PDB file of C-alpha atoms in Angstrom:
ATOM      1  CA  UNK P   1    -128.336 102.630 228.898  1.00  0.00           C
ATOM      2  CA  UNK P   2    -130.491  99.388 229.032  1.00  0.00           C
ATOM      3  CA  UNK P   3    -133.653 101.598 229.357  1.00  0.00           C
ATOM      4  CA  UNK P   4    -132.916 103.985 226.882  1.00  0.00           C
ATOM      5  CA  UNK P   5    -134.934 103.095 223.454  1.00  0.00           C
ATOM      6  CA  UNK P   6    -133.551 105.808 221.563  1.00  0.00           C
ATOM      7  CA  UNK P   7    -130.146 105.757 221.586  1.00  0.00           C
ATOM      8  CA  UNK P   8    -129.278 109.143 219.979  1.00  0.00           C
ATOM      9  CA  UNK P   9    -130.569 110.697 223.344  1.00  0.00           C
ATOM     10  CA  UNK P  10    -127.050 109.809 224.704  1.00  0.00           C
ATOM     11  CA  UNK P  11    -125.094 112.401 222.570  1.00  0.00           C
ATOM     12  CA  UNK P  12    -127.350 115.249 223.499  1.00  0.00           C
ATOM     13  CA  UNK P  13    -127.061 114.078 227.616  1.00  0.00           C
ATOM     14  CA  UNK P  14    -123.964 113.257 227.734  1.00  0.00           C
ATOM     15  CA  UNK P  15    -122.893 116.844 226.665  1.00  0.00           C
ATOM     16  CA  UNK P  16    -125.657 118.177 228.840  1.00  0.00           C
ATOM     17  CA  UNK P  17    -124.299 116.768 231.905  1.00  0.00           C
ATOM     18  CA  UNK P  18    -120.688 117.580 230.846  1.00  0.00           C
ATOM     19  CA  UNK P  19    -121.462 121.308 230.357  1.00  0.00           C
ATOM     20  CA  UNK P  20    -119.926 120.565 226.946  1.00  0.00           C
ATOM     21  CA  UNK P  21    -116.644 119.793 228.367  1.00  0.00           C
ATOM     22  CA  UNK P  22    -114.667 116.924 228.457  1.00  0.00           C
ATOM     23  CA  UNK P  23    -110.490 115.982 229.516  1.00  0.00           C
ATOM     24  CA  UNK P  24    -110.838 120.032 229.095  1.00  0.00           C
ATOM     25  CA  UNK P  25    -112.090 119.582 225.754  1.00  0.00           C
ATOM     26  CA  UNK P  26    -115.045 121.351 224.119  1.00  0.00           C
ATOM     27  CA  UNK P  27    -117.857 118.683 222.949  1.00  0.00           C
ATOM     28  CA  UNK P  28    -119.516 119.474 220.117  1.00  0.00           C
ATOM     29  CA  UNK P  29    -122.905 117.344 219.532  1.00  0.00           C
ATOM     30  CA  UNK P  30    -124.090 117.081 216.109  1.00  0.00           C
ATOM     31  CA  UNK P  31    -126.670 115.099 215.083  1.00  0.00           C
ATOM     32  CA  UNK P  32    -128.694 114.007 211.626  1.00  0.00           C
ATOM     33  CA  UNK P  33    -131.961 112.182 213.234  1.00  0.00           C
ATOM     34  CA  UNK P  34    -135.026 113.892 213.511  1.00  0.00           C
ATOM     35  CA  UNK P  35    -136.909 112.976 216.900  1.00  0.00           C
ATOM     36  CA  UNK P  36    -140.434 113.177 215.309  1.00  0.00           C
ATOM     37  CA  UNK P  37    -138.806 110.144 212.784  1.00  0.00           C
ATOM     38  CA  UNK P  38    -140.446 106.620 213.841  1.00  0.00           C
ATOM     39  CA  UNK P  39    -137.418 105.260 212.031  1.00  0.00           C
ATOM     40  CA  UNK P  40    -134.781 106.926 214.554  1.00  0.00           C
ATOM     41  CA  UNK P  41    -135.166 104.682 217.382  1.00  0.00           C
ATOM     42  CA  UNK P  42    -133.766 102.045 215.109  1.00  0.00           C
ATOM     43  CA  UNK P  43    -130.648 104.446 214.068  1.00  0.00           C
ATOM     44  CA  UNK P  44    -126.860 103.538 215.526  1.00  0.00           C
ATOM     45  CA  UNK P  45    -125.209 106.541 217.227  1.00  0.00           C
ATOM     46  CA  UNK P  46    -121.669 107.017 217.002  1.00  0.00           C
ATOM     47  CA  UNK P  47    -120.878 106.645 221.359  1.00  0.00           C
ATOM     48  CA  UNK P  48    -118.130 108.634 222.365  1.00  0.00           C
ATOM     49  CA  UNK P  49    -115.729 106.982 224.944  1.00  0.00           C
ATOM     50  CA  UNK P  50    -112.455 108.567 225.334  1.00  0.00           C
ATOM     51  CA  UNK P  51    -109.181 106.628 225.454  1.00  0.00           C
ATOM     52  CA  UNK P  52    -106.747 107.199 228.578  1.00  0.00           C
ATOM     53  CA  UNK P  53    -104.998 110.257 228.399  1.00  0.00           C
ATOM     54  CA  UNK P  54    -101.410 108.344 228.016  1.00  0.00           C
ATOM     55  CA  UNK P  55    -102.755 106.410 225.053  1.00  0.00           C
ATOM     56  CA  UNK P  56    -104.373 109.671 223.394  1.00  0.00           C
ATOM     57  CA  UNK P  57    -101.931 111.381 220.489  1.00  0.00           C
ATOM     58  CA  UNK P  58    -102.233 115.340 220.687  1.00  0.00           C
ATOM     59  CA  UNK P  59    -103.557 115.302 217.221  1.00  0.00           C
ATOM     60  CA  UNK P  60    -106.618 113.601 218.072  1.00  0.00           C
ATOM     61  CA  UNK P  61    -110.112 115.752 217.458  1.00  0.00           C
ATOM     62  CA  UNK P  62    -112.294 112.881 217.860  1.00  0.00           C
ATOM     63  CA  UNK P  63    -113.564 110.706 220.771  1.00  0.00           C
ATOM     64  CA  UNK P  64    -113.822 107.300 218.661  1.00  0.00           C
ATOM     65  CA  UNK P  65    -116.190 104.482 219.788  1.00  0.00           C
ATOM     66  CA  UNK P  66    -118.924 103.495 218.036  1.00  0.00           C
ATOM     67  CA  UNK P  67    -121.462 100.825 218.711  1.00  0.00           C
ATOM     68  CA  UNK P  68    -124.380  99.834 217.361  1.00  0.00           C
ATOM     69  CA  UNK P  69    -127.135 100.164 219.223  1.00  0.00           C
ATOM     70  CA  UNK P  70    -130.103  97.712 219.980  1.00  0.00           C
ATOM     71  CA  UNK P  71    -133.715  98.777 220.126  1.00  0.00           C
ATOM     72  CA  UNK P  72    -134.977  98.613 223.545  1.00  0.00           C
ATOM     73  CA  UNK P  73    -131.727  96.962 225.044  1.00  0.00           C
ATOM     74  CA  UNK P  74    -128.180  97.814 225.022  1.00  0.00           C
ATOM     75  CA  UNK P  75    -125.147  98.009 222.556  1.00  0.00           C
ATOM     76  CA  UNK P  76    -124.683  94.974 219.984  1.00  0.00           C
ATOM     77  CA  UNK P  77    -121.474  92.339 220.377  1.00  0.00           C
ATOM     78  CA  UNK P  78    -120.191  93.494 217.233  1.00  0.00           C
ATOM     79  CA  UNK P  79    -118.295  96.251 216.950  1.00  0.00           C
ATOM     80  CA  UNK P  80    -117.460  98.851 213.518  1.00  0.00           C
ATOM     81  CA  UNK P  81    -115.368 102.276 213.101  1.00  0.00           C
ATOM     82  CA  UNK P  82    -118.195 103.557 210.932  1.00  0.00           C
ATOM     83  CA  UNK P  83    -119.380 106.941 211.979  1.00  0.00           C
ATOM     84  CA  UNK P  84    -123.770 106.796 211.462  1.00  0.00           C
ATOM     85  CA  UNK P  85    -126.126 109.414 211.864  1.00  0.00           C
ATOM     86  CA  UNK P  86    -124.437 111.084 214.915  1.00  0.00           C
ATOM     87  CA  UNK P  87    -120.813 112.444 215.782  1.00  0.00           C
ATOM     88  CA  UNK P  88    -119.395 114.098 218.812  1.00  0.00           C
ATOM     89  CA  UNK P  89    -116.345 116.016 218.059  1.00  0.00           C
ATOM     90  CA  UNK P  90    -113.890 117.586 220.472  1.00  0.00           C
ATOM     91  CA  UNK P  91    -112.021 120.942 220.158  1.00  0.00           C
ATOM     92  CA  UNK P  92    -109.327 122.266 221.988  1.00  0.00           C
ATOM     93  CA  UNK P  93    -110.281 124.735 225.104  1.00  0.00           C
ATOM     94  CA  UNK P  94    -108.885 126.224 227.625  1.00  0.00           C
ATOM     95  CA  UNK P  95    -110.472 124.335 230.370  1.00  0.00           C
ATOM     96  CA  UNK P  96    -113.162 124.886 232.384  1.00  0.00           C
ATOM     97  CA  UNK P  97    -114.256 128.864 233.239  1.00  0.00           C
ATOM     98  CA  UNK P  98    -114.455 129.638 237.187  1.00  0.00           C
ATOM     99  CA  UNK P  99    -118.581 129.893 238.227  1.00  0.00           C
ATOM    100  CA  UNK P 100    -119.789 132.580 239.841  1.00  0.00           C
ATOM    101  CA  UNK P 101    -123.133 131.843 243.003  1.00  0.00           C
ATOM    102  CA  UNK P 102    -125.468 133.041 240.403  1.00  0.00           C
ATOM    103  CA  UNK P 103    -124.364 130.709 237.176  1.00  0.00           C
ATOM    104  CA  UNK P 104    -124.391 127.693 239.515  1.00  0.00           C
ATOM    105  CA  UNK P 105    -127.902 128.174 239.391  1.00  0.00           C
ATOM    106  CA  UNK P 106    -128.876 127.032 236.016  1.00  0.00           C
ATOM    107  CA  UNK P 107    -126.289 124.610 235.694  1.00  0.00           C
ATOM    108  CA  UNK P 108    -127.083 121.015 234.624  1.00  0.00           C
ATOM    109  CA  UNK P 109    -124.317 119.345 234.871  1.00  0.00           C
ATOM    110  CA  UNK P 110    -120.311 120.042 235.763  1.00  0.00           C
ATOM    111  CA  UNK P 111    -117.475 120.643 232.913  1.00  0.00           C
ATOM    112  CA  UNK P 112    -114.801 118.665 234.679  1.00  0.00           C
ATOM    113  CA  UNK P 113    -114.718 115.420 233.835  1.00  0.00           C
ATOM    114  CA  UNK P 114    -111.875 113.297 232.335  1.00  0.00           C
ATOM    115  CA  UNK P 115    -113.830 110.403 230.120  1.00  0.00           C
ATOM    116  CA  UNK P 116    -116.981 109.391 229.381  1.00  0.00           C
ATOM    117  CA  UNK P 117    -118.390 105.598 229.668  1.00  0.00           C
ATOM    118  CA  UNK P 118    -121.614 104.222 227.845  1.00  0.00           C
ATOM    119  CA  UNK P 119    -122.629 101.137 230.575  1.00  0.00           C
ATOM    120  CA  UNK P 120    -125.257  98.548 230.004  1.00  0.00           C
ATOM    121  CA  UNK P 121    -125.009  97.173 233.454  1.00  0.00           C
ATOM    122  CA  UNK P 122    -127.876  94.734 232.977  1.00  0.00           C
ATOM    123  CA  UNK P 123    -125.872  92.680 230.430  1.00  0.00           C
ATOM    124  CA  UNK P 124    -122.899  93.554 231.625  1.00  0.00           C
ATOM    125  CA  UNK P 125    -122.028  95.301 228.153  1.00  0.00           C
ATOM    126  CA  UNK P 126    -119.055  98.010 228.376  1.00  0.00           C
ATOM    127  CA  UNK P 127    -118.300  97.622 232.011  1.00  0.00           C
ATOM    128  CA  UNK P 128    -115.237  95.564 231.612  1.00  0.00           C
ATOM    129  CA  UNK P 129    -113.841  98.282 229.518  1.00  0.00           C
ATOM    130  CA  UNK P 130    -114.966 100.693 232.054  1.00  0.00           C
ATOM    131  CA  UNK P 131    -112.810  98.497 234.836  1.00  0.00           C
ATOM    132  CA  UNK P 132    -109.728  97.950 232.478  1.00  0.00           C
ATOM    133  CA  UNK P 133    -109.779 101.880 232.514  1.00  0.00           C
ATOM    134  CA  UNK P 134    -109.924 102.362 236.075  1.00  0.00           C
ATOM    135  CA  UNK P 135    -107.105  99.674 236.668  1.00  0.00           C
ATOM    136  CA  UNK P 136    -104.797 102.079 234.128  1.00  0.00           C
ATOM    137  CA  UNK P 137    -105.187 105.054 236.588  1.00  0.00           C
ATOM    138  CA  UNK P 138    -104.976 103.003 239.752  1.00  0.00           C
ATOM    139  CA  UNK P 139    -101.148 103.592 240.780  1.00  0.00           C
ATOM    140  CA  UNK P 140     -98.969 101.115 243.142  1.00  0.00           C
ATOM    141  CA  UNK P 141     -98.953 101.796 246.969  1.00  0.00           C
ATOM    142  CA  UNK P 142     -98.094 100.406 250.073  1.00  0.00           C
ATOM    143  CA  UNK P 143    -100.429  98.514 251.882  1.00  0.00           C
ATOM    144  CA  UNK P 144    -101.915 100.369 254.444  1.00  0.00           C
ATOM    145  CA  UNK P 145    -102.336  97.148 256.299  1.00  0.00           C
ATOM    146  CA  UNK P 146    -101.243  93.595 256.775  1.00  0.00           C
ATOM    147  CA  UNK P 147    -103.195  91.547 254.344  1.00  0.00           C
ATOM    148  CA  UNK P 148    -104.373  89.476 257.299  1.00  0.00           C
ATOM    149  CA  UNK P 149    -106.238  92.208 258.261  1.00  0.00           C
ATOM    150  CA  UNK P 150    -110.615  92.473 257.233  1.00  0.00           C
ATOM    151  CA  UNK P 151    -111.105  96.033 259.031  1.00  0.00           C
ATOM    152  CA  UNK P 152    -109.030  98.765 261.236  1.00  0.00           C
ATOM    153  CA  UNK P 153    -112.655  99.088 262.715  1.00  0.00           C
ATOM    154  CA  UNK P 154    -113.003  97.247 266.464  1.00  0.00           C
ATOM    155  CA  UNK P 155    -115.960  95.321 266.926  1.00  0.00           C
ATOM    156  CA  UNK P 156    -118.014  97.556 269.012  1.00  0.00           C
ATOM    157  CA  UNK P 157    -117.894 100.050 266.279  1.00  0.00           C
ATOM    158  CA  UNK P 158    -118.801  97.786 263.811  1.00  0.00           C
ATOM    159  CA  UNK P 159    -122.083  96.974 265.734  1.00  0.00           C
ATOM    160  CA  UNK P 160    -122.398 100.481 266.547  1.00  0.00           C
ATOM    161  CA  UNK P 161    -122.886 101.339 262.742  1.00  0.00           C
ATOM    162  CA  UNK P 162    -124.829  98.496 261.812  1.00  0.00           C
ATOM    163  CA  UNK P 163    -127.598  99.422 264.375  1.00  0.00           C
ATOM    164  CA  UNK P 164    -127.013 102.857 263.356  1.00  0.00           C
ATOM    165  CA  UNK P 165    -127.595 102.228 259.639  1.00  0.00           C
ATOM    166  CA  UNK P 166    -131.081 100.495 261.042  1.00  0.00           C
ATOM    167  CA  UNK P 167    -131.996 104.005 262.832  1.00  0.00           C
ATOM    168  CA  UNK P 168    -131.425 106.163 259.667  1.00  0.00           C
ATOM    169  CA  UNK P 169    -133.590 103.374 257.739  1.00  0.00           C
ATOM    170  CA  UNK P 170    -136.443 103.700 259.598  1.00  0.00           C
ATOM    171  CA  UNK P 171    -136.493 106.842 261.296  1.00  0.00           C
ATOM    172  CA  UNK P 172    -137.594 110.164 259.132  1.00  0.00           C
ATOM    173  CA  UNK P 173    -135.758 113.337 258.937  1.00  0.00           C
ATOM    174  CA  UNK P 174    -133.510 114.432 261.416  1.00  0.00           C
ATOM    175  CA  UNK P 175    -134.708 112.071 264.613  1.00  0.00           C
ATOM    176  CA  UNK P 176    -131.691 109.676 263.717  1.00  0.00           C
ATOM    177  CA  UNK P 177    -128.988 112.019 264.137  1.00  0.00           C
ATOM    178  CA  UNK P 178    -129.703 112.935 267.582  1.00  0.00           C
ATOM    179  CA  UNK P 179    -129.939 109.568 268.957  1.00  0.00           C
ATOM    180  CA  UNK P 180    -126.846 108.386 271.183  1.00  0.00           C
ATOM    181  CA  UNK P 181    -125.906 104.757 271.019  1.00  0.00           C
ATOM    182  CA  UNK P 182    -124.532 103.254 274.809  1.00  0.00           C
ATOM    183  CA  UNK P 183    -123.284  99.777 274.895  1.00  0.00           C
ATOM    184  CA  UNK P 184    -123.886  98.515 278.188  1.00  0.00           C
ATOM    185  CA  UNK P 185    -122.902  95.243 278.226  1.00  0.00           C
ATOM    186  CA  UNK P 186    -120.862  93.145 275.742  1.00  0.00           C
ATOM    187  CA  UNK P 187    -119.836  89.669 276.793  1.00  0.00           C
ATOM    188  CA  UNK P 188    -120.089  86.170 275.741  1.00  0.00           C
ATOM    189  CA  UNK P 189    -122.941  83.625 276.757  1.00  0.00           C
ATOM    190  CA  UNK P 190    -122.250  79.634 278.203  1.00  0.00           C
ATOM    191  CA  UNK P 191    -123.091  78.824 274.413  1.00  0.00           C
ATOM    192  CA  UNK P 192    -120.262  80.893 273.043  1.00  0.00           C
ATOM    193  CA  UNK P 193    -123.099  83.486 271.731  1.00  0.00           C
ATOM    194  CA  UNK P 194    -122.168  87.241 271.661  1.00  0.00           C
ATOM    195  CA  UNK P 195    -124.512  89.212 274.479  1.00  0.00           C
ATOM    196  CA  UNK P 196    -124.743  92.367 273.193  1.00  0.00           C
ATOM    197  CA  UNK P 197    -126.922  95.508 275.160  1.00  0.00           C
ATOM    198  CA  UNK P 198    -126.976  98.760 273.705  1.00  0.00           C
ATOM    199  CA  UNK P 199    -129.027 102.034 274.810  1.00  0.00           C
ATOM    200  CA  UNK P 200    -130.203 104.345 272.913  1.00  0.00           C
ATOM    201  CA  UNK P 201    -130.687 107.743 273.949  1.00  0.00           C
ATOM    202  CA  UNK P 202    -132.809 110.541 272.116  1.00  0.00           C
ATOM    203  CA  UNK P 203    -133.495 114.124 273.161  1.00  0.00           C
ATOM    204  CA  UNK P 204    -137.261 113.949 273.192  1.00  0.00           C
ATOM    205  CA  UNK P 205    -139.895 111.967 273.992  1.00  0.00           C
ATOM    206  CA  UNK P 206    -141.652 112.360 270.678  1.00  0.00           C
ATOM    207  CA  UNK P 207    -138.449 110.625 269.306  1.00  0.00           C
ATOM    208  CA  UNK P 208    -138.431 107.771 271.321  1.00  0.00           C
ATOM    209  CA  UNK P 209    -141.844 107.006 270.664  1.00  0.00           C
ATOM    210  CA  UNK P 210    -141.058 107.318 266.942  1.00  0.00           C
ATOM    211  CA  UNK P 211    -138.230 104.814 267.559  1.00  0.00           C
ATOM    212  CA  UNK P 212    -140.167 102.562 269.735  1.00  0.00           C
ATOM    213  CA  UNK P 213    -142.803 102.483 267.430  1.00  0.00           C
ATOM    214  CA  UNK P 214    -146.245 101.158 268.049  1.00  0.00           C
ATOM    215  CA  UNK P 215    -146.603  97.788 270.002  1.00  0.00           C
ATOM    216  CA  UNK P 216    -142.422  98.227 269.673  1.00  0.00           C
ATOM    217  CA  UNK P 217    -142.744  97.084 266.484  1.00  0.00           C
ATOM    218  CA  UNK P 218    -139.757  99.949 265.369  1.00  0.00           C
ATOM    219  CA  UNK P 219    -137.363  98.868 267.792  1.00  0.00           C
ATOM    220  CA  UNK P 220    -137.939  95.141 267.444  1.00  0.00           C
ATOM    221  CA  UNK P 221    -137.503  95.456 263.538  1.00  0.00           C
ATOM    222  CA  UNK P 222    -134.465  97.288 263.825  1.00  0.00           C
ATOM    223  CA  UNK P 223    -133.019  94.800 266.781  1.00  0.00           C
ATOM    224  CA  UNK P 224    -134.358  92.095 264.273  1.00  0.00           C
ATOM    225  CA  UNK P 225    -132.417  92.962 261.296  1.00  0.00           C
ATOM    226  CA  UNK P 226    -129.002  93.894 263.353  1.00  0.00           C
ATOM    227  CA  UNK P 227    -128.910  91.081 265.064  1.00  0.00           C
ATOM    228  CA  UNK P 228    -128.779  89.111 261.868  1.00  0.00           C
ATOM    229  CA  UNK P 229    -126.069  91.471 259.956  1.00  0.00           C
ATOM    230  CA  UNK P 230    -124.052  91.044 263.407  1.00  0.00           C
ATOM    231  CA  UNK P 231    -124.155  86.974 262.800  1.00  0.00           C
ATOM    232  CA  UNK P 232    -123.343  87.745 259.082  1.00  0.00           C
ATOM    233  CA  UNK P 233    -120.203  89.420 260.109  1.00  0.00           C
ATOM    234  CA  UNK P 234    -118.803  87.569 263.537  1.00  0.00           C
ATOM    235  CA  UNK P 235    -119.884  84.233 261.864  1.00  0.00           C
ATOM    236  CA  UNK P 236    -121.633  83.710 265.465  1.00  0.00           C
ATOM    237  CA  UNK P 237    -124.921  83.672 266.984  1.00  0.00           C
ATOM    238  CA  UNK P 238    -125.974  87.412 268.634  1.00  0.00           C
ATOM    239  CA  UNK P 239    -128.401  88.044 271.465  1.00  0.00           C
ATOM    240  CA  UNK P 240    -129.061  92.025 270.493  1.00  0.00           C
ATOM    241  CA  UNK P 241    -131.220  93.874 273.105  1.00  0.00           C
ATOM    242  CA  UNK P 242    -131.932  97.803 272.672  1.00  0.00           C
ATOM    243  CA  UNK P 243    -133.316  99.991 275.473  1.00  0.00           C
ATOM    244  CA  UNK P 244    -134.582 103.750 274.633  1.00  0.00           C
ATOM    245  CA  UNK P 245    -134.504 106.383 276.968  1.00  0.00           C
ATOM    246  CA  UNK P 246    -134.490 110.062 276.913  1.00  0.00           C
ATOM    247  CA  UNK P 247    -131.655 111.552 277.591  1.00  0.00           C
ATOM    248  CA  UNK P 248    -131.923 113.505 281.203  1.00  0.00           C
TER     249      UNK P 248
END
């Protein structure tokens, strides 16, 4: 919300993108400014942010957080229960109705979701209560793995998707998804550096002189940049060479 001037667009989104629906609750958006008022940029809006469903009594018709609201920046420090020129109020619904094809099609948003969050990531305003929330509905596991352990991925395919992630950077449409990666050598220099050859195979030769690029400059960008997110991650130095051919 850091770009958002008027802050009493929120309200009107937020139950726009929600389908008027929220924690199967109907949202009901009413507000007092007037959007050809100079004077309502400058107005606090009451900003709905449901608690967690455990915390919530069944009584409860309202969504209760209100902030007030900083021209041309986020939400104020301090903090007041006063409702202002806005309010957001919740009835009780049935839940969500099943869509048919034809009303997806003028659908803005989607009726199923469980709370709402007001974020001024900039400043860092609201997303602590945003994590506290998430940490409530984490629940206790098992670890999957030993805590020694970075990645179940090997090595190989960790290179494999960094070089891929190059490809789909710089290639357009759909020439990086037929390109097939072949590592043909991967061995360790007299310096302790990682050798790493890898060939890349496409299905025409209009793709691989989109991937080669003119001059090579394509393919030496791409060999450029994975090299250095392969020293990033192996904490070594990485000799990367790519090949293109077509397949045969």
């Amino acid at each position: 919300v850091d770009l958002l001037k008027k802050k009493f667009i929120l309200l009107e989104l937020a139950t726009e993108l929600t389908e008027g629906i929220v924690n199967g609750k109907k949202l009901e958006a009413r507000s007092a400014f007037k959007h050809n008022s100079s004077s309502s940029a400058k107005s606090s809006p009451q900003i709905i942010q449901a608690s967690p469903p455990e915390n919530r009594s069944p009584e409860s018709h309202y969504l209760q957080k209100t902030d007030q609201a900083r021209e041309g920046s986020a939400w104020d420090s301090s903090r007041d229960m006063r409702a202002s020129g806005s309010s957001l109020v919740t009835e009780e619904t049935q839940g969500p109705k099943l869509r048919r094809p034809r009303d997806l099609r003028n659908m803005k948003g989607w009726p199923c979701f469980q709370e709402i969050f007001m974020l001024a990531a900039l400043h860092g305003e609201e997303v602590d209560t945003l994590k506290q929330y998430l940490l409530m509905q984490a629940k206790p596991g098992p670890w999957e793995f030993h805590s020694g352990v970075l990645t179940s991925q090997s090595p190989q395919e960790i290179c494999d998707n960094i070089i891929r992630e190059k490809i789909l950077e710089y290639l357009p449409l759909e020439v990086p998804y037929g390109v097939v990666q072949v590592t043909e050598m991967w061995e360790e220099g007299p310096s302790g550096e990682l050798i790493i050859v890898q060939n890349l195979l496409v299905p025409r030769k209009s793709h691989m002189l989109m991937l080669i690029g003119r001059r090579g400059k394509v393919i030496s960008r791409i060999a450029q940049e994975a090299g250095q997110d392969l020293m990033n991650v192996f904490l070594c130095d990485v000799r990367l060479k790519l090949k293109v051919e077509v397949k045969s």
